[in-house]
Backbone as a ProteinNet text record, in pm:
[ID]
protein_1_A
[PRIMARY]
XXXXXXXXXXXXXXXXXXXXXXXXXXXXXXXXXXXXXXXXXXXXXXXXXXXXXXXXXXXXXXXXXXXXXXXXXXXXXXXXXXXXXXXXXXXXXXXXXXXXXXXXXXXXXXXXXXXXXXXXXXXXXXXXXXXXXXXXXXXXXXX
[TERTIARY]
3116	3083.4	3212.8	3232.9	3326.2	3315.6	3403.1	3351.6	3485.7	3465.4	3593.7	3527.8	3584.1	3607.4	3678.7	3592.5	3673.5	3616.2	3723.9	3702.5	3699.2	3574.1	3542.3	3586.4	3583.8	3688.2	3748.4	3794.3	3878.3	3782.6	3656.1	3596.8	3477.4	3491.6	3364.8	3377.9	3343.8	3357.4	3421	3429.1	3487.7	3311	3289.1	3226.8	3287.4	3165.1	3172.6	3076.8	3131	3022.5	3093.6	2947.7	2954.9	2863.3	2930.5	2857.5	2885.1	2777.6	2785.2	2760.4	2826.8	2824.6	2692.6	2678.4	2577.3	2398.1	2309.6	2209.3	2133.6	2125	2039	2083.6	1936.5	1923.6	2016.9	2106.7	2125.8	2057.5	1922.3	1809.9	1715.2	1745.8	1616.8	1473.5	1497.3	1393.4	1267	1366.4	1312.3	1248.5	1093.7	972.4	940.8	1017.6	997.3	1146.4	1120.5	1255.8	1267.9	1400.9	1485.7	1404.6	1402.1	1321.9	1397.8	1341.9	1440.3	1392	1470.3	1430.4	1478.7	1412.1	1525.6	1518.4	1425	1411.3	1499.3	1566	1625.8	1791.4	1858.1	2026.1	2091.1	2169.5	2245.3	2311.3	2303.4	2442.4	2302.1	2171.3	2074	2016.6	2061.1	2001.2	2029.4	1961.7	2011.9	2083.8	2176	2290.5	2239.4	2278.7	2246.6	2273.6	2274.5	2311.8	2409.9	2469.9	2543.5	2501.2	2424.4	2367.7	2391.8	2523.8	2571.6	2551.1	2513.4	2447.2	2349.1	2258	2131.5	2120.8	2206.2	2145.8	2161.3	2253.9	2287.6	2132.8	2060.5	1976.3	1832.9	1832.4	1786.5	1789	1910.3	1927.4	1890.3	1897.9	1908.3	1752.1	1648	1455.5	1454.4	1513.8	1469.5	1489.3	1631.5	1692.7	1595.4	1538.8	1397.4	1314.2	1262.8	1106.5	1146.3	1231.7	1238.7	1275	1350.8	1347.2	1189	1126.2	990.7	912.6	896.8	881.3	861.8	1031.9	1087.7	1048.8	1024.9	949.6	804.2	774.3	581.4	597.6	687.8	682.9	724.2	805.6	893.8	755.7	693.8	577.5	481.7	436.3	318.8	365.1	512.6	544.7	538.2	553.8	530.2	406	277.7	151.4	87.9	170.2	93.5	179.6	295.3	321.8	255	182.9	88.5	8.5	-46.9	-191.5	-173	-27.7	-21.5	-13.1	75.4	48.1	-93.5	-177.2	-328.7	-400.3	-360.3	-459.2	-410.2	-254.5	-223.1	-241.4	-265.1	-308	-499.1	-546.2	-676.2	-723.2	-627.5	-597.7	-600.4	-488.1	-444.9	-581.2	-626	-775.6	-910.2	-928.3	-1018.7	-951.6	-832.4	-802.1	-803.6	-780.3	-807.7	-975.1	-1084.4	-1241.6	-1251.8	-1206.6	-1254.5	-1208.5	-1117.5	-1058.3	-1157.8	-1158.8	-1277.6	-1457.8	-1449.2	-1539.6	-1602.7	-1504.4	-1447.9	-1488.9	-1406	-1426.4	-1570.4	-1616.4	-1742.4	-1840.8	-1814.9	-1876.8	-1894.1	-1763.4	-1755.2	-1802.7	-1766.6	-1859.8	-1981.2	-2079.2	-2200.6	-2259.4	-2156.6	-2190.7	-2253.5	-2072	-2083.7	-2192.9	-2229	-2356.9	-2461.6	-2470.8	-2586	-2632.5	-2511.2	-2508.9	-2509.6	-2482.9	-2518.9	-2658.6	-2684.4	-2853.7	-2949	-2927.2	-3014.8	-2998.2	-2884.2	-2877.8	-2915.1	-2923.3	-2956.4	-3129.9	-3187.4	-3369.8	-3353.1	-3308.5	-3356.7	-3329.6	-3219.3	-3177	-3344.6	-3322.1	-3489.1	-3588.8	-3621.4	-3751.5	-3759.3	-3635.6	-3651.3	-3683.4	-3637.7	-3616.7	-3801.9	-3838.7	-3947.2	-4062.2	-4055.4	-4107.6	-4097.4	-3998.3	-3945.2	-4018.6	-4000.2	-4082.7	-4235.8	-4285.6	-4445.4	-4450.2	-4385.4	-4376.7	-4355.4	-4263.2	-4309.1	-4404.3	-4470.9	-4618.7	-4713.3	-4702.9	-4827.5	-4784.5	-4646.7	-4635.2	-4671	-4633	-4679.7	-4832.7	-4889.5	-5057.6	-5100.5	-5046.5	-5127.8	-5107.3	-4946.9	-4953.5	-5046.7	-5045.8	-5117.6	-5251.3	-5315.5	-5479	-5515.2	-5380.1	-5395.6	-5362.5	-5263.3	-5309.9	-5375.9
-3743.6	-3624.7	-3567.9	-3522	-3507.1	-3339.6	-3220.8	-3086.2	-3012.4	-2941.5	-2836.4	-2705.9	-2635	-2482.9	-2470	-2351.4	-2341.1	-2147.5	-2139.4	-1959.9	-1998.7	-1955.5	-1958.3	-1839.8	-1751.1	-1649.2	-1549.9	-1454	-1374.7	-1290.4	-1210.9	-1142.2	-1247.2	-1318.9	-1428	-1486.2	-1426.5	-1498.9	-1676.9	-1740.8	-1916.6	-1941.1	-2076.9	-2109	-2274.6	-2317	-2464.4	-2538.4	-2652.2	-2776.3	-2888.9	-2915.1	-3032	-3148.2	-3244.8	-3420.6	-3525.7	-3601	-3733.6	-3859.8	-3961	-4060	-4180.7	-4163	-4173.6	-4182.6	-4251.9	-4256.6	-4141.7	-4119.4	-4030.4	-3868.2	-3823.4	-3684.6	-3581.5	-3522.4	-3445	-3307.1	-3319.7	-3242.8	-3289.8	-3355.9	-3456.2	-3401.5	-3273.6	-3231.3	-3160.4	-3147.1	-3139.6	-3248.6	-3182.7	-3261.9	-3235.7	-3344.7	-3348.3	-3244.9	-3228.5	-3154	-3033.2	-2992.7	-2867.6	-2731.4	-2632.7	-2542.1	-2456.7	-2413.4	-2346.5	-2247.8	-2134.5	-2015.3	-1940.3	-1991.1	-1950.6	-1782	-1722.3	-1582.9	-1487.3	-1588.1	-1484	-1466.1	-1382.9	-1358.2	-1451.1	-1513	-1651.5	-1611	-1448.8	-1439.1	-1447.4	-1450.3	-1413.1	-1611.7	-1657.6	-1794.8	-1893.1	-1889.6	-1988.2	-2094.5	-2119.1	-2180	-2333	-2400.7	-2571.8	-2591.1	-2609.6	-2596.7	-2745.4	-2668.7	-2795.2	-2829.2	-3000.2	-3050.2	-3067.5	-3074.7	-3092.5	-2990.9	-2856.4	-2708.2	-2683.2	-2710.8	-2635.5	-2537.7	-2438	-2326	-2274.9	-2384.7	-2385.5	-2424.2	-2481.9	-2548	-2437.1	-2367.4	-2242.6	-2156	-2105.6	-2013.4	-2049.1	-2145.1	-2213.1	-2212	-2234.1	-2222.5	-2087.9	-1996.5	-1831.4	-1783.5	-1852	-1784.2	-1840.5	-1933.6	-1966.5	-1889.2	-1916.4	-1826.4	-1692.7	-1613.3	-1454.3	-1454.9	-1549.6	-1567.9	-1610.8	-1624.7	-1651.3	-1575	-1481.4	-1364.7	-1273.7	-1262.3	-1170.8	-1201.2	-1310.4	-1363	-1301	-1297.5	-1255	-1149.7	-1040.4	-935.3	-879.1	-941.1	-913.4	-910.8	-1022.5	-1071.2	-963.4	-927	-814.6	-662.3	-635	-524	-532.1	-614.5	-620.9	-612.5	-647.6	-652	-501.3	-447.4	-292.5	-208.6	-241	-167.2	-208.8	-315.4	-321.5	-243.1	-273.2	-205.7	-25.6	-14.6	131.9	145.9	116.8	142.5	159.2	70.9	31.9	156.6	244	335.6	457.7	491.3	605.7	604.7	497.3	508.3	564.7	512	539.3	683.9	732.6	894.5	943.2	925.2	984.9	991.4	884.6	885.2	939.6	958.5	1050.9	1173.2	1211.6	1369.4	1429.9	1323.1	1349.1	1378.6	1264.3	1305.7	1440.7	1447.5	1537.3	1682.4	1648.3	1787.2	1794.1	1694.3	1655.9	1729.8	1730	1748.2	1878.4	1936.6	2070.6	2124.4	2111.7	2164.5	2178.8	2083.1	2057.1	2180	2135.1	2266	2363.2	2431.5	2562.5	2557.1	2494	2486	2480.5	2454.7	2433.2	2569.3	2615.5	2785.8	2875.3	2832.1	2943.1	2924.4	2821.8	2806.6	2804.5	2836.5	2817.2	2988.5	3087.4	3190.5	3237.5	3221.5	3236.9	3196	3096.6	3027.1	3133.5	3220.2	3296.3	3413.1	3465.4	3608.3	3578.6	3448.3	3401.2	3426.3	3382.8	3342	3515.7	3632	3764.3	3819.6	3791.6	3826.5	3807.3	3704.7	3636.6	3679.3	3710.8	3786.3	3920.5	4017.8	4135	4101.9	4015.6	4035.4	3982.4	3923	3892.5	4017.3	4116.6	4228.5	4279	4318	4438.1	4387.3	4275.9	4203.3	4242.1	4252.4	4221.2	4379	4446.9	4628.5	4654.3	4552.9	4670.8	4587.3	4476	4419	4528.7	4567.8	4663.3	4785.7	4804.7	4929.3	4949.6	4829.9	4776	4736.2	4696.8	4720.3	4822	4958.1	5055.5	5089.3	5137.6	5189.6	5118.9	5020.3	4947.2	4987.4	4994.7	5048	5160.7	5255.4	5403.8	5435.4	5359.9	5379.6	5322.6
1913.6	1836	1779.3	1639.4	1555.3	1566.1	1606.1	1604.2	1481.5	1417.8	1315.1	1374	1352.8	1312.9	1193.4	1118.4	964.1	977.2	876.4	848.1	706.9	661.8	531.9	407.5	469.4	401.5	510.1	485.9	631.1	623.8	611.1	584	691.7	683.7	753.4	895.1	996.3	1107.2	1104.9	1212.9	1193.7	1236	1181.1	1154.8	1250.6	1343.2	1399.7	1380.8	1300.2	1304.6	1358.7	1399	1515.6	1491.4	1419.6	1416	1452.3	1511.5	1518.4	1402.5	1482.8	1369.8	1398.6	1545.7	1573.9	1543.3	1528.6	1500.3	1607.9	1706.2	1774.9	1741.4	1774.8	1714.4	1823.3	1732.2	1850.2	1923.3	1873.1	1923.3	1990.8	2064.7	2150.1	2173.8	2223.7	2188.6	2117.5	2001.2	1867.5	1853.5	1780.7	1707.8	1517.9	1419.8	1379.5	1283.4	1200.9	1120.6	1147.5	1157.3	1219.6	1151.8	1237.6	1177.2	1056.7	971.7	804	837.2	798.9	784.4	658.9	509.3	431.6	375.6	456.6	433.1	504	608.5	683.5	623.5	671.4	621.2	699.6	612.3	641.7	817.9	803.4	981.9	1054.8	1004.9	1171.2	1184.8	1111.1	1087.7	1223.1	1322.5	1440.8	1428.7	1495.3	1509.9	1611.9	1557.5	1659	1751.7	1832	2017.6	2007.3	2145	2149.4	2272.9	2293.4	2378	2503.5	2534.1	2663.1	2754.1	2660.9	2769	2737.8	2872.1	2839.8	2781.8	2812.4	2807.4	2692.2	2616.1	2454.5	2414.7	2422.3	2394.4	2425.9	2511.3	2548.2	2439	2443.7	2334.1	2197.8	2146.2	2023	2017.3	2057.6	2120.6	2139.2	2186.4	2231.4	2040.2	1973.4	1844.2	1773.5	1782.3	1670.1	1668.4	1812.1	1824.7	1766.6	1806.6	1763.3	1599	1510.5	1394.7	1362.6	1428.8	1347.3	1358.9	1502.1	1519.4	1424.4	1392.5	1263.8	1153.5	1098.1	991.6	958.3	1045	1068.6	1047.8	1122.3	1133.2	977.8	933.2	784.6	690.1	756.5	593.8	646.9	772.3	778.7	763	720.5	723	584.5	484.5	347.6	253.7	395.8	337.7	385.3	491.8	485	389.1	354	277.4	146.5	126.8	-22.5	-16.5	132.8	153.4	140.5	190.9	171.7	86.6	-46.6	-199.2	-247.5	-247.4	-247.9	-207.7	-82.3	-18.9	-137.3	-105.5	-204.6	-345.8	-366.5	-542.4	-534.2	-441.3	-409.2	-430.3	-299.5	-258.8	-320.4	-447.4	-587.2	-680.4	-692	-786.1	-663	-591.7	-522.6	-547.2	-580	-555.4	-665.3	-777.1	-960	-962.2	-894.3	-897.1	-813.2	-697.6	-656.6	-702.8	-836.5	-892.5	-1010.2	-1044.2	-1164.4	-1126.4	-993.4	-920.7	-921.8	-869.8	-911.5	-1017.5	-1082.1	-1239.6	-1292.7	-1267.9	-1359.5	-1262.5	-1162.1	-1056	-1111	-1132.4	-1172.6	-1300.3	-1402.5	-1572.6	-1565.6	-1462	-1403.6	-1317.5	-1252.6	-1199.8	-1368.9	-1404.5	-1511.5	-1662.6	-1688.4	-1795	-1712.9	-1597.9	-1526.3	-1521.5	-1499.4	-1498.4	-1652.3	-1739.3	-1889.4	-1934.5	-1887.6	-1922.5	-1847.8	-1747.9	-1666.9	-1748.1	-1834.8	-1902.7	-2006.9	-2083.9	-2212.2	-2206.7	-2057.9	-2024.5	-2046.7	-1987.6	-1954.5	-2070.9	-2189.8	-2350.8	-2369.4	-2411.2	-2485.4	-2403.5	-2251.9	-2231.4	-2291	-2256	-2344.1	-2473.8	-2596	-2701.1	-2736.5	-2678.7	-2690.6	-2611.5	-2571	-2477.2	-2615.5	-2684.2	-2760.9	-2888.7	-2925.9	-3066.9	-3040.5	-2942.3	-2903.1	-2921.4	-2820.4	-2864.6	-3044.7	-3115.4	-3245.7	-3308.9	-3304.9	-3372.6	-3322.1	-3216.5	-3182.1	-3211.3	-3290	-3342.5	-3476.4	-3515.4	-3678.1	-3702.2	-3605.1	-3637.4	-3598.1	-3545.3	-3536.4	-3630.5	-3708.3	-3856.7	-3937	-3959.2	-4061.3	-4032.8	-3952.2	-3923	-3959.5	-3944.8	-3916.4	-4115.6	-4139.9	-4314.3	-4397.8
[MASK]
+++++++++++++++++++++++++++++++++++++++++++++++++++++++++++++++++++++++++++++++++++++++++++++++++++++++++++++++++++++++++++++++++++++++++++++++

């Protein structure tokens, strides 16, 4: 196994890679291709164990699972925040109807309350018309 350390800029932690020239995996117990995580930030991205320690190999299985973890968690914190957009735009248009709601209410009090003085206008005016026909056919009889 061939290992460097390099500092990629001074701002950047050193950085170790470690290869063989070797045909065998140096993940034995890895099934199938190394897990990617290309959503995550290059510093949280699990690091390859180095085989000769378990517990490298431990860690390197604990740093997946919780990167995938975080993954799930990243993508379902993204879909309630749709869903929350989704509800408050909702909110917003129930609070426009129910102002709408409103309104018409009150335009509905108030011609409702005009249509009742408009019915009692026109019963008088119709009382008072009928009073002078019978004032106007008594003159007319009486001359």
């Amino acid at each position: 196994m061939i290992t460097s350390t390099r500092r990629v800029s001074a701002d950047k932690p050193e950085v170790q890679i470690a290869f063989s020239l070797n045909e065998t995996s140096e993940l034995k117990d890895a099934e199938g291709p190394l897990p990617s995580f290309p959503d995550l930030e290059q510093r949280l991205q699990p690091v390859l164990p180095c085989q000769s320690l378990k517990e490298s190999t431990e860690v390197y299985k604990n740093h997946c699972t919780m990167a995938n973890e975080f993954n799930q968690v990243k993508h379902e914190i993204a879909r309630l925040e749709d869903r929350k957009r989704e509800l408050m735009a909702e909110l917003l248009e129930d609070e426009k109807v129910s102002m709408e709601f409103a309104r018409l209410e009150e335009e509905y009090s108030i011609l409702t309350e005009e249509n009742q003085n408009l019915i009692t206008v026109h019963s008088q005016r119709a009382q008072q018309l009928e009073t002078l026909r019978v004032i106007s056919q008594k003159r007319q009889g009486s001359s």
